Amino acid sequence: MAKTHRTHEEATVEMFRKDPELAAEYLNSVLEDGDETDLMLALRTLSKTFGGVQEVARQADINAHTLYRTLSEKGNPELKTLSAILKAMGMRLAIRPLNHHGQHRGQHRAQA
């Protein structure tokens, strides 16, 4: 008997698999609005899109057990590890200025 429905998670994974740009936008949104825990959980969700934690670990040349720990709520990866995980998912880190709300360089420091 064919499966007639899918879970939210299955639908999300399929959506990200079909549209890698959407996956990147999702992570950028988490980075803007969330904290480190949110980012680790988002990466764990995205790992399912890219073959699961085992496959991402293999492609990133990271021990799978270590990657499971890294992508836990208490995960705190080194920059090198985070870059390897993202690369295995076909993404990379990028830096953008904060002045997207009309702030200029000096204004941010003056408000701090």
PDB file of N, CA and C in Angstrom:
ATOM      1  N   MET A   1       0.839  -1.177   0.000  1.00  0.00           N
ATOM      2  CA  MET A   1       0.000   0.000   0.000  1.00  0.00           C
ATOM      3  C   MET A   1       0.889   1.247   0.000  1.00  0.00           C
ATOM      4  N   ALA A   2       0.635   2.158  -0.896  1.00  0.00           N
ATOM      5  CA  ALA A   2       1.436   3.367  -1.022  1.00  0.00           C
ATOM      6  C   ALA A   2       1.149   4.323   0.136  1.00  0.00           C
ATOM      7  N   LYS A   3       2.174   5.032   0.543  1.00  0.00           N
ATOM      8  CA  LYS A   3       2.030   6.004   1.620  1.00  0.00           C
ATOM      9  C   LYS A   3       1.299   7.234   1.075  1.00  0.00           C
ATOM     10  N   THR A   4       0.231   7.633   1.713  1.00  0.00           N
ATOM     11  CA  THR A   4      -0.586   8.732   1.207  1.00  0.00           C
ATOM     12  C   THR A   4      -0.287  10.074   1.859  1.00  0.00           C
ATOM     13  N   HIS A   5       0.511  10.063   2.877  1.00  0.00           N
ATOM     14  CA  HIS A   5       0.867  11.313   3.530  1.00  0.00           C
ATOM     15  C   HIS A   5       2.329  11.263   3.949  1.00  0.00           C
ATOM     16  N   ARG A   6       2.851  12.414   4.293  1.00  0.00           N
ATOM     17  CA  ARG A   6       4.226  12.490   4.782  1.00  0.00           C
ATOM     18  C   ARG A   6       4.274  13.468   5.942  1.00  0.00           C
ATOM     19  N   THR A   7       5.272  13.302   6.759  1.00  0.00           N
ATOM     20  CA  THR A   7       5.413  14.175   7.917  1.00  0.00           C
ATOM     21  C   THR A   7       5.907  15.542   7.470  1.00  0.00           C
ATOM     22  N   HIS A   8       5.770  16.497   8.358  1.00  0.00           N
ATOM     23  CA  HIS A   8       6.296  17.843   8.094  1.00  0.00           C
ATOM     24  C   HIS A   8       7.791  17.768   7.815  1.00  0.00           C
ATOM     25  N   GLU A   9       8.486  16.965   8.609  1.00  0.00           N
ATOM     26  CA  GLU A   9       9.936  16.831   8.436  1.00  0.00           C
ATOM     27  C   GLU A   9      10.280  16.258   7.059  1.00  0.00           C
ATOM     28  N   GLU A  10       9.543  15.238   6.631  1.00  0.00           N
ATOM     29  CA  GLU A  10       9.784  14.646   5.309  1.00  0.00           C
ATOM     30  C   GLU A  10       9.538  15.670   4.203  1.00  0.00           C
ATOM     31  N   ALA A  11       8.479  16.455   4.328  1.00  0.00           N
ATOM     32  CA  ALA A  11       8.169  17.482   3.335  1.00  0.00           C
ATOM     33  C   ALA A  11       9.247  18.558   3.304  1.00  0.00           C
ATOM     34  N   THR A  12       9.729  18.945   4.487  1.00  0.00           N
ATOM     35  CA  THR A  12      10.772  19.961   4.578  1.00  0.00           C
ATOM     36  C   THR A  12      12.061  19.464   3.945  1.00  0.00           C
ATOM     37  N   VAL A  13      12.454  18.238   4.260  1.00  0.00           N
ATOM     38  CA  VAL A  13      13.674  17.653   3.686  1.00  0.00           C
ATOM     39  C   VAL A  13      13.571  17.617   2.165  1.00  0.00           C
ATOM     40  N   GLU A  14      12.422  17.195   1.657  1.00  0.00           N
ATOM     41  CA  GLU A  14      12.234  17.131   0.203  1.00  0.00           C
ATOM     42  C   GLU A  14      12.316  18.528  -0.418  1.00  0.00           C
ATOM     43  N   MET A  15      11.721  19.513   0.251  1.00  0.00           N
ATOM     44  CA  MET A  15      11.755  20.886  -0.243  1.00  0.00           C
ATOM     45  C   MET A  15      13.191  21.404  -0.330  1.00  0.00           C
ATOM     46  N   PHE A  16      13.972  21.166   0.725  1.00  0.00           N
ATOM     47  CA  PHE A  16      15.367  21.610   0.728  1.00  0.00           C
ATOM     48  C   PHE A  16      16.188  20.856  -0.310  1.00  0.00           C
ATOM     49  N   ARG A  17      15.889  19.580  -0.514  1.00  0.00           N
ATOM     50  CA  ARG A  17      16.610  18.776  -1.496  1.00  0.00           C
ATOM     51  C   ARG A  17      16.377  19.330  -2.903  1.00  0.00           C
ATOM     52  N   LYS A  18      15.148  19.744  -3.172  1.00  0.00           N
ATOM     53  CA  LYS A  18      14.800  20.276  -4.492  1.00  0.00           C
ATOM     54  C   LYS A  18      15.302  21.699  -4.699  1.00  0.00           C
ATOM     55  N   ASP A  19      15.500  22.440  -3.606  1.00  0.00           N
ATOM     56  CA  ASP A  19      15.865  23.858  -3.708  1.00  0.00           C
ATOM     57  C   ASP A  19      16.969  24.212  -2.712  1.00  0.00           C
ATOM     58  N   PRO A  20      18.240  23.976  -3.099  1.00  0.00           N
ATOM     59  CA  PRO A  20      19.352  24.288  -2.189  1.00  0.00           C
ATOM     60  C   PRO A  20      19.411  25.758  -1.776  1.00  0.00           C
ATOM     61  N   GLU A  21      18.928  26.662  -2.631  1.00  0.00           N
ATOM     62  CA  GLU A  21      18.886  28.079  -2.265  1.00  0.00           C
ATOM     63  C   GLU A  21      17.977  28.290  -1.052  1.00  0.00           C
ATOM     64  N   LEU A  22      16.864  27.575  -1.024  1.00  0.00           N
ATOM     65  CA  LEU A  22      15.948  27.663   0.110  1.00  0.00           C
ATOM     66  C   LEU A  22      16.622  27.158   1.384  1.00  0.00           C
ATOM     67  N   ALA A  23      17.405  26.107   1.267  1.00  0.00           N
ATOM     68  CA  ALA A  23      18.148  25.586   2.420  1.00  0.00           C
ATOM     69  C   ALA A  23      19.118  26.646   2.940  1.00  0.00           C
ATOM     70  N   ALA A  24      19.805  27.323   2.031  1.00  0.00           N
ATOM     71  CA  ALA A  24      20.745  28.377   2.437  1.00  0.00           C
ATOM     72  C   ALA A  24      20.000  29.540   3.088  1.00  0.00           C
ATOM     73  N   GLU A  25      18.850  29.923   2.522  1.00  0.00           N
ATOM     74  CA  GLU A  25      18.042  30.992   3.115  1.00  0.00           C
ATOM     75  C   GLU A  25      17.569  30.610   4.513  1.00  0.00           C
ATOM     76  N   TYR A  26      17.205  29.345   4.677  1.00  0.00           N
ATOM     77  CA  TYR A  26      16.776  28.840   5.987  1.00  0.00           C
ATOM     78  C   TYR A  26      17.895  29.012   7.017  1.00  0.00           C
ATOM     79  N   LEU A  27      19.101  28.597   6.658  1.00  0.00           N
ATOM     80  CA  LEU A  27      20.219  28.745   7.598  1.00  0.00           C
ATOM     81  C   LEU A  27      20.511  30.213   7.877  1.00  0.00           C
ATOM     82  N   ASN A  28      20.469  31.056   6.863  1.00  0.00           N
ATOM     83  CA  ASN A  28      20.703  32.481   7.079  1.00  0.00           C
ATOM     84  C   ASN A  28      19.657  33.070   8.012  1.00  0.00           C
ATOM     85  N   SER A  29      18.420  32.636   7.869  1.00  0.00           N
ATOM     86  CA  SER A  29      17.354  33.106   8.752  1.00  0.00           C
ATOM     87  C   SER A  29      17.613  32.671  10.189  1.00  0.00           C
ATOM     88  N   VAL A  30      18.041  31.434  10.359  1.00  0.00           N
ATOM     89  CA  VAL A  30      18.359  30.939  11.700  1.00  0.00           C
ATOM     90  C   VAL A  30      19.512  31.745  12.294  1.00  0.00           C
ATOM     91  N   LEU A  31      20.518  32.044  11.482  1.00  0.00           N
ATOM     92  CA  LEU A  31      21.653  32.827  11.970  1.00  0.00           C
ATOM     93  C   LEU A  31      21.231  34.232  12.389  1.00  0.00           C
ATOM     94  N   GLU A  32      20.295  34.831  11.658  1.00  0.00           N
ATOM     95  CA  GLU A  32      19.838  36.178  11.992  1.00  0.00           C
ATOM     96  C   GLU A  32      18.981  36.204  13.244  1.00  0.00           C
ATOM     97  N   ASP A  33      18.098  35.225  13.376  1.00  0.00           N
ATOM     98  CA  ASP A  33      17.086  35.283  14.428  1.00  0.00           C
ATOM     99  C   ASP A  33      17.315  34.337  15.597  1.00  0.00           C
ATOM    100  N   GLY A  34      18.161  33.339  15.412  1.00  0.00           N
ATOM    101  CA  GLY A  34      18.317  32.313  16.433  1.00  0.00           C
ATOM    102  C   GLY A  34      19.626  32.430  17.181  1.00  0.00           C
ATOM    103  N   ASP A  35      19.894  31.391  17.948  1.00  0.00           N
ATOM    104  CA  ASP A  35      21.150  31.319  18.684  1.00  0.00           C
ATOM    105  C   ASP A  35      21.911  30.077  18.225  1.00  0.00           C
ATOM    106  N   GLU A  36      22.983  29.743  18.919  1.00  0.00           N
ATOM    107  CA  GLU A  36      23.820  28.607  18.532  1.00  0.00           C
ATOM    108  C   GLU A  36      23.047  27.291  18.566  1.00  0.00           C
ATOM    109  N   THR A  37      22.185  27.134  19.559  1.00  0.00           N
ATOM    110  CA  THR A  37      21.382  25.916  19.660  1.00  0.00           C
ATOM    111  C   THR A  37      20.473  25.772  18.441  1.00  0.00           C
ATOM    112  N   ASP A  38      19.824  26.869  18.063  1.00  0.00           N
ATOM    113  CA  ASP A  38      18.953  26.844  16.884  1.00  0.00           C
ATOM    114  C   ASP A  38      19.744  26.463  15.632  1.00  0.00           C
ATOM    115  N   LEU A  39      20.956  26.995  15.518  1.00  0.00           N
ATOM    116  CA  LEU A  39      21.788  26.685  14.351  1.00  0.00           C
ATOM    117  C   LEU A  39      22.154  25.208  14.312  1.00  0.00           C
ATOM    118  N   MET A  40      22.537  24.628  15.442  1.00  0.00           N
ATOM    119  CA  MET A  40      22.904  23.214  15.463  1.00  0.00           C
ATOM    120  C   MET A  40      21.706  22.340  15.099  1.00  0.00           C
ATOM    121  N   LEU A  41      20.532  22.684  15.616  1.00  0.00           N
ATOM    122  CA  LEU A  41      19.334  21.913  15.294  1.00  0.00           C
ATOM    123  C   LEU A  41      18.955  22.067  13.822  1.00  0.00           C
ATOM    124  N   ALA A  42      19.134  23.255  13.269  1.00  0.00           N
ATOM    125  CA  ALA A  42      18.857  23.479  11.847  1.00  0.00           C
ATOM    126  C   ALA A  42      19.823  22.676  10.983  1.00  0.00           C
ATOM    127  N   LEU A  43      21.085  22.635  11.367  1.00  0.00           N
ATOM    128  CA  LEU A  43      22.068  21.845  10.615  1.00  0.00           C
ATOM    129  C   LEU A  43      21.746  20.360  10.698  1.00  0.00           C
ATOM    130  N   ARG A  44      21.268  19.915  11.853  1.00  0.00           N
ATOM    131  CA  ARG A  44      20.893  18.507  11.983  1.00  0.00           C
ATOM    132  C   ARG A  44      19.715  18.190  11.057  1.00  0.00           C
ATOM    133  N   THR A  45      18.727  19.087  10.996  1.00  0.00           N
ATOM    134  CA  THR A  45      17.609  18.907  10.081  1.00  0.00           C
ATOM    135  C   THR A  45      18.101  18.884   8.640  1.00  0.00           C
ATOM    136  N   LEU A  46      18.972  19.815   8.292  1.00  0.00           N
ATOM    137  CA  LEU A  46      19.493  19.865   6.924  1.00  0.00           C
ATOM    138  C   LEU A  46      20.338  18.650   6.579  1.00  0.00           C
ATOM    139  N   SER A  47      20.977  18.052   7.568  1.00  0.00           N
ATOM    140  CA  SER A  47      21.803  16.879   7.273  1.00  0.00           C
ATOM    141  C   SER A  47      20.959  15.769   6.647  1.00  0.00           C
ATOM    142  N   LYS A  48      19.687  15.702   7.029  1.00  0.00           N
ATOM    143  CA  LYS A  48      18.788  14.690   6.455  1.00  0.00           C
ATOM    144  C   LYS A  48      18.576  14.938   4.967  1.00  0.00           C
ATOM    145  N   THR A  49      18.625  16.193   4.573  1.00  0.00           N
ATOM    146  CA  THR A  49      18.491  16.555   3.161  1.00  0.00           C
ATOM    147  C   THR A  49      19.686  16.053   2.353  1.00  0.00           C
ATOM    148  N   PHE A  50      20.820  16.000   2.983  1.00  0.00           N
ATOM    149  CA  PHE A  50      22.065  15.660   2.293  1.00  0.00           C
ATOM    150  C   PHE A  50      22.548  14.251   2.627  1.00  0.00           C
ATOM    151  N   GLY A  51      21.622  13.346   2.877  1.00  0.00           N
ATOM    152  CA  GLY A  51      21.963  11.939   3.059  1.00  0.00           C
ATOM    153  C   GLY A  51      22.047  11.474   4.490  1.00  0.00           C
ATOM    154  N   GLY A  52      21.799  12.329   5.443  1.00  0.00           N
ATOM    155  CA  GLY A  52      21.854  11.965   6.847  1.00  0.00           C
ATOM    156  C   GLY A  52      23.192  12.292   7.485  1.00  0.00           C
ATOM    157  N   VAL A  53      23.215  12.209   8.790  1.00  0.00           N
ATOM    158  CA  VAL A  53      24.426  12.568   9.542  1.00  0.00           C
ATOM    159  C   VAL A  53      25.615  11.702   9.112  1.00  0.00           C
ATOM    160  N   GLN A  54      25.376  10.416   8.915  1.00  0.00           N
ATOM    161  CA  GLN A  54      26.480   9.520   8.520  1.00  0.00           C
ATOM    162  C   GLN A  54      27.125   9.987   7.215  1.00  0.00           C
ATOM    163  N   GLU A  55      26.294  10.333   6.232  1.00  0.00           N
ATOM    164  CA  GLU A  55      26.808  10.751   4.922  1.00  0.00           C
ATOM    165  C   GLU A  55      27.496  12.112   5.006  1.00  0.00           C
ATOM    166  N   VAL A  56      26.906  13.044   5.732  1.00  0.00           N
ATOM    167  CA  VAL A  56      27.535  14.357   5.899  1.00  0.00           C
ATOM    168  C   VAL A  56      28.870  14.196   6.609  1.00  0.00           C
ATOM    169  N   ALA A  57      28.915  13.349   7.624  1.00  0.00           N
ATOM    170  CA  ALA A  57      30.172  13.098   8.344  1.00  0.00           C
ATOM    171  C   ALA A  57      31.219  12.525   7.400  1.00  0.00           C
ATOM    172  N   ARG A  58      30.816  11.584   6.563  1.00  0.00           N
ATOM    173  CA  ARG A  58      31.761  10.984   5.623  1.00  0.00           C
ATOM    174  C   ARG A  58      32.309  12.045   4.668  1.00  0.00           C
ATOM    175  N   GLN A  59      31.428  12.851   4.106  1.00  0.00           N
ATOM    176  CA  GLN A  59      31.866  13.870   3.158  1.00  0.00           C
ATOM    177  C   GLN A  59      32.684  14.970   3.816  1.00  0.00           C
ATOM    178  N   ALA A  60      32.391  15.254   5.072  1.00  0.00           N
ATOM    179  CA  ALA A  60      33.126  16.294   5.797  1.00  0.00           C
ATOM    180  C   ALA A  60      34.399  15.760   6.443  1.00  0.00           C
ATOM    181  N   ASP A  61      34.600  14.447   6.334  1.00  0.00           N
ATOM    182  CA  ASP A  61      35.758  13.785   6.939  1.00  0.00           C
ATOM    183  C   ASP A  61      35.777  13.994   8.453  1.00  0.00           C
ATOM    184  N   ILE A  62      34.602  13.772   9.056  1.00  0.00           N
ATOM    185  CA  ILE A  62      34.415  13.907  10.501  1.00  0.00           C
ATOM    186  C   ILE A  62      33.845  12.591  11.006  1.00  0.00           C
ATOM    187  N   ASN A  63      34.227  12.188  12.186  1.00  0.00           N
ATOM    188  CA  ASN A  63      33.662  11.005  12.820  1.00  0.00           C
ATOM    189  C   ASN A  63      32.167  11.226  13.022  1.00  0.00           C
ATOM    190  N   ALA A  64      31.350  10.247  12.632  1.00  0.00           N
ATOM    191  CA  ALA A  64      29.891  10.393  12.725  1.00  0.00           C
ATOM    192  C   ALA A  64      29.430  10.643  14.161  1.00  0.00           C
ATOM    193  N   HIS A  65      30.023   9.953  15.130  1.00  0.00           N
ATOM    194  CA  HIS A  65      29.651  10.157  16.534  1.00  0.00           C
ATOM    195  C   HIS A  65      29.941  11.606  16.946  1.00  0.00           C
ATOM    196  N   THR A  66      31.076  12.118  16.505  1.00  0.00           N
ATOM    197  CA  THR A  66      31.436  13.508  16.798  1.00  0.00           C
ATOM    198  C   THR A  66      30.430  14.458  16.166  1.00  0.00           C
ATOM    199  N   LEU A  67      30.010  14.154  14.937  1.00  0.00           N
ATOM    200  CA  LEU A  67      29.052  15.022  14.262  1.00  0.00           C
ATOM    201  C   LEU A  67      27.701  14.999  14.967  1.00  0.00           C
ATOM    202  N   TYR A  68      27.262  13.835  15.420  1.00  0.00           N
ATOM    203  CA  TYR A  68      26.008  13.774  16.190  1.00  0.00           C
ATOM    204  C   TYR A  68      26.101  14.688  17.416  1.00  0.00           C
ATOM    205  N   ARG A  69      27.227  14.625  18.121  1.00  0.00           N
ATOM    206  CA  ARG A  69      27.411  15.494  19.301  1.00  0.00           C
ATOM    207  C   ARG A  69      27.447  16.956  18.891  1.00  0.00           C
ATOM    208  N   THR A  70      28.143  17.248  17.797  1.00  0.00           N
ATOM    209  CA  THR A  70      28.268  18.621  17.319  1.00  0.00           C
ATOM    210  C   THR A  70      26.918  19.219  16.985  1.00  0.00           C
ATOM    211  N   LEU A  71      26.037  18.407  16.397  1.00  0.00           N
ATOM    212  CA  LEU A  71      24.733  18.900  15.974  1.00  0.00           C
ATOM    213  C   LEU A  71      23.664  18.765  17.053  1.00  0.00           C
ATOM    214  N   SER A  72      24.093  18.497  18.284  1.00  0.00           N
ATOM    215  CA  SER A  72      23.148  18.435  19.393  1.00  0.00           C
ATOM    216  C   SER A  72      22.883  19.852  19.902  1.00  0.00           C
ATOM    217  N   GLU A  73      21.937  19.976  20.805  1.00  0.00           N
ATOM    218  CA  GLU A  73      21.608  21.282  21.369  1.00  0.00           C
ATOM    219  C   GLU A  73      22.798  21.923  22.073  1.00  0.00           C
ATOM    220  N   LYS A  74      23.709  21.112  22.574  1.00  0.00           N
ATOM    221  CA  LYS A  74      24.875  21.638  23.279  1.00  0.00           C
ATOM    222  C   LYS A  74      26.115  21.667  22.393  1.00  0.00           C
ATOM    223  N   GLY A  75      25.936  21.392  21.101  1.00  0.00           N
ATOM    224  CA  GLY A  75      27.059  21.376  20.180  1.00  0.00           C
ATOM    225  C   GLY A  75      27.729  22.730  20.083  1.00  0.00           C
ATOM    226  N   ASN A  76      29.034  22.726  19.928  1.00  0.00           N
ATOM    227  CA  ASN A  76      29.813  23.952  19.822  1.00  0.00           C
ATOM    228  C   ASN A  76      30.993  23.688  18.887  1.00  0.00           C
ATOM    229  N   PRO A  77      30.717  23.594  17.587  1.00  0.00           N
ATOM    230  CA  PRO A  77      31.785  23.205  16.664  1.00  0.00           C
ATOM    231  C   PRO A  77      32.835  24.292  16.481  1.00  0.00           C
ATOM    232  N   GLU A  78      34.033  23.850  16.180  1.00  0.00           N
ATOM    233  CA  GLU A  78      35.077  24.783  15.785  1.00  0.00           C
ATOM    234  C   GLU A  78      34.726  25.297  14.395  1.00  0.00           C
ATOM    235  N   LEU A  79      35.279  26.425  14.038  1.00  0.00           N
ATOM    236  CA  LEU A  79      35.025  27.004  12.723  1.00  0.00           C
ATOM    237  C   LEU A  79      35.398  26.026  11.613  1.00  0.00           C
ATOM    238  N   LYS A  80      36.493  25.320  11.783  1.00  0.00           N
ATOM    239  CA  LYS A  80      36.938  24.335  10.797  1.00  0.00           C
ATOM    240  C   LYS A  80      35.884  23.246  10.602  1.00  0.00           C
ATOM    241  N   THR A  81      35.307  22.761  11.684  1.00  0.00           N
ATOM    242  CA  THR A  81      34.279  21.727  11.617  1.00  0.00           C
ATOM    243  C   THR A  81      33.008  22.263  10.974  1.00  0.00           C
ATOM    244  N   LEU A  82      32.583  23.460  11.379  1.00  0.00           N
ATOM    245  CA  LEU A  82      31.389  24.062  10.801  1.00  0.00           C
ATOM    246  C   LEU A  82      31.573  24.260   9.297  1.00  0.00           C
ATOM    247  N   SER A  83      32.734  24.729   8.888  1.00  0.00           N
ATOM    248  CA  SER A  83      33.007  24.914   7.460  1.00  0.00           C
ATOM    249  C   SER A  83      32.953  23.589   6.710  1.00  0.00           C
ATOM    250  N   ALA A  84      33.495  22.534   7.300  1.00  0.00           N
ATOM    251  CA  ALA A  84      33.477  21.208   6.660  1.00  0.00           C
ATOM    252  C   ALA A  84      32.048  20.684   6.529  1.00  0.00           C
ATOM    253  N   ILE A  85      31.235  20.884   7.553  1.00  0.00           N
ATOM    254  CA  ILE A  85      29.835  20.441   7.512  1.00  0.00           C
ATOM    255  C   ILE A  85      29.092  21.170   6.399  1.00  0.00           C
ATOM    256  N   LEU A  86      29.255  22.484   6.364  1.00  0.00           N
ATOM    257  CA  LEU A  86      28.573  23.270   5.335  1.00  0.00           C
ATOM    258  C   LEU A  86      29.045  22.888   3.934  1.00  0.00           C
ATOM    259  N   LYS A  87      30.345  22.657   3.787  1.00  0.00           N
ATOM    260  CA  LYS A  87      30.876  22.262   2.479  1.00  0.00           C
ATOM    261  C   LYS A  87      30.269  20.932   2.034  1.00  0.00           C
ATOM    262  N   ALA A  88      30.123  20.001   2.962  1.00  0.00           N
ATOM    263  CA  ALA A  88      29.506  18.703   2.643  1.00  0.00           C
ATOM    264  C   ALA A  88      28.060  18.883   2.194  1.00  0.00           C
ATOM    265  N   MET A  89      27.431  19.981   2.614  1.00  0.00           N
ATOM    266  CA  MET A  89      26.060  20.277   2.231  1.00  0.00           C
ATOM    267  C   MET A  89      25.987  21.206   1.022  1.00  0.00           C
ATOM    268  N   GLY A  90      27.155  21.506   0.443  1.00  0.00           N
ATOM    269  CA  GLY A  90      27.182  22.373  -0.731  1.00  0.00           C
ATOM    270  C   GLY A  90      27.039  23.849  -0.412  1.00  0.00           C
ATOM    271  N   MET A  91      27.421  24.241   0.802  1.00  0.00           N
ATOM    272  CA  MET A  91      27.303  25.629   1.238  1.00  0.00           C
ATOM    273  C   MET A  91      28.626  26.091   1.831  1.00  0.00           C
ATOM    274  N   ARG A  92      28.672  27.370   2.149  1.00  0.00           N
ATOM    275  CA  ARG A  92      29.855  27.924   2.805  1.00  0.00           C
ATOM    276  C   ARG A  92      29.441  29.087   3.695  1.00  0.00           C
ATOM    277  N   LEU A  93      30.341  29.442   4.594  1.00  0.00           N
ATOM    278  CA  LEU A  93      30.101  30.612   5.434  1.00  0.00           C
ATOM    279  C   LEU A  93      30.319  31.867   4.609  1.00  0.00           C
ATOM    280  N   ALA A  94      29.582  32.913   4.919  1.00  0.00           N
ATOM    281  CA  ALA A  94      29.761  34.205   4.267  1.00  0.00           C
ATOM    282  C   ALA A  94      29.550  35.287   5.320  1.00  0.00           C
ATOM    283  N   ILE A  95      30.212  36.397   5.126  1.00  0.00           N
ATOM    284  CA  ILE A  95      30.118  37.518   6.053  1.00  0.00           C
ATOM    285  C   ILE A  95      29.387  38.656   5.349  1.00  0.00           C
ATOM    286  N   ARG A  96      28.438  39.259   6.074  1.00  0.00           N
ATOM    287  CA  ARG A  96      27.701  40.396   5.527  1.00  0.00           C
ATOM    288  C   ARG A  96      27.730  41.513   6.551  1.00  0.00           C
ATOM    289  N   PRO A  97      27.724  42.766   6.086  1.00  0.00           N
ATOM    290  CA  PRO A  97      27.720  43.892   7.028  1.00  0.00           C
ATOM    291  C   PRO A  97      26.385  43.980   7.759  1.00  0.00           C
ATOM    292  N   LEU A  98      26.419  44.545   8.937  1.00  0.00           N
ATOM    293  CA  LEU A  98      25.203  44.731   9.724  1.00  0.00           C
ATOM    294  C   LEU A  98      24.395  45.935   9.271  1.00  0.00           C
ATOM    295  N   ASN A  99      24.962  46.783   8.429  1.00  0.00           N
ATOM    296  CA  ASN A  99      24.294  48.032   8.082  1.00  0.00           C
ATOM    297  C   ASN A  99      23.144  47.858   7.097  1.00  0.00           C
ATOM    298  N   HIS A 100      22.556  46.671   7.030  1.00  0.00           N
ATOM    299  CA  HIS A 100      21.429  46.453   6.130  1.00  0.00           C
ATOM    300  C   HIS A 100      20.169  47.196   6.584  1.00  0.00           C
ATOM    301  N   HIS A 101      20.167  47.771   7.787  1.00  0.00           N
ATOM    302  CA  HIS A 101      19.018  48.544   8.262  1.00  0.00           C
ATOM    303  C   HIS A 101      19.312  50.039   8.205  1.00  0.00           C
ATOM    304  N   GLY A 102      20.246  50.424   7.369  1.00  0.00           N
ATOM    305  CA  GLY A 102      20.555  51.833   7.214  1.00  0.00           C
ATOM    306  C   GLY A 102      21.612  52.334   8.185  1.00  0.00           C
ATOM    307  N   GLN A 103      22.139  51.477   9.029  1.00  0.00           N
ATOM    308  CA  GLN A 103      23.193  51.891   9.942  1.00  0.00           C
ATOM    309  C   GLN A 103      24.515  51.974   9.186  1.00  0.00           C
ATOM    310  N   HIS A 104      25.322  52.892   9.582  1.00  0.00           N
ATOM    311  CA  HIS A 104      26.666  52.982   9.031  1.00  0.00           C
ATOM    312  C   HIS A 104      27.641  52.544  10.100  1.00  0.00           C
ATOM    313  N   ARG A 105      28.880  52.348   9.720  1.00  0.00           N
ATOM    314  CA  ARG A 105      29.860  51.747  10.638  1.00  0.00           C
ATOM    315  C   ARG A 105      29.921  52.441  11.991  1.00  0.00           C
ATOM    316  N   GLY A 106      29.987  53.722  12.047  1.00  0.00           N
ATOM    317  CA  GLY A 106      30.134  54.422  13.314  1.00  0.00           C
ATOM    318  C   GLY A 106      28.897  54.373  14.190  1.00  0.00           C
ATOM    319  N   GLN A 107      27.719  54.294  13.588  1.00  0.00           N
ATOM    320  CA  GLN A 107      26.487  54.281  14.365  1.00  0.00           C
ATOM    321  C   GLN A 107      26.369  53.073  15.268  1.00  0.00           C
ATOM    322  N   HIS A 108      26.779  51.897  14.769  1.00  0.00           N
ATOM    323  CA  HIS A 108      26.649  50.678  15.566  1.00  0.00           C
ATOM    324  C   HIS A 108      27.475  50.776  16.835  1.00  0.00           C
ATOM    325  N   ARG A 109      28.702  51.290  16.722  1.00  0.00           N
ATOM    326  CA  ARG A 109      29.557  51.400  17.898  1.00  0.00           C
ATOM    327  C   ARG A 109      29.025  52.447  18.878  1.00  0.00           C
ATOM    328  N   ALA A 110      28.478  53.516  18.359  1.00  0.00           N
ATOM    329  CA  ALA A 110      27.963  54.569  19.226  1.00  0.00           C
ATOM    330  C   ALA A 110      26.775  54.077  20.054  1.00  0.00           C
ATOM    331  N   GLN A 111      26.007  53.156  19.531  1.00  0.00           N
ATOM    332  CA  GLN A 111      24.845  52.662  20.233  1.00  0.00           C
ATOM    333  C   GLN A 111      25.216  51.610  21.278  1.00  0.00           C
ATOM    334  N   ALA A 112      26.357  50.993  21.134  1.00  0.00           N
ATOM    335  CA  ALA A 112      26.757  49.911  22.035  1.00  0.00           C
ATOM    336  C   ALA A 112      27.105  50.384  23.411  1.00  0.00           C
TER     337      ALA A 112
END
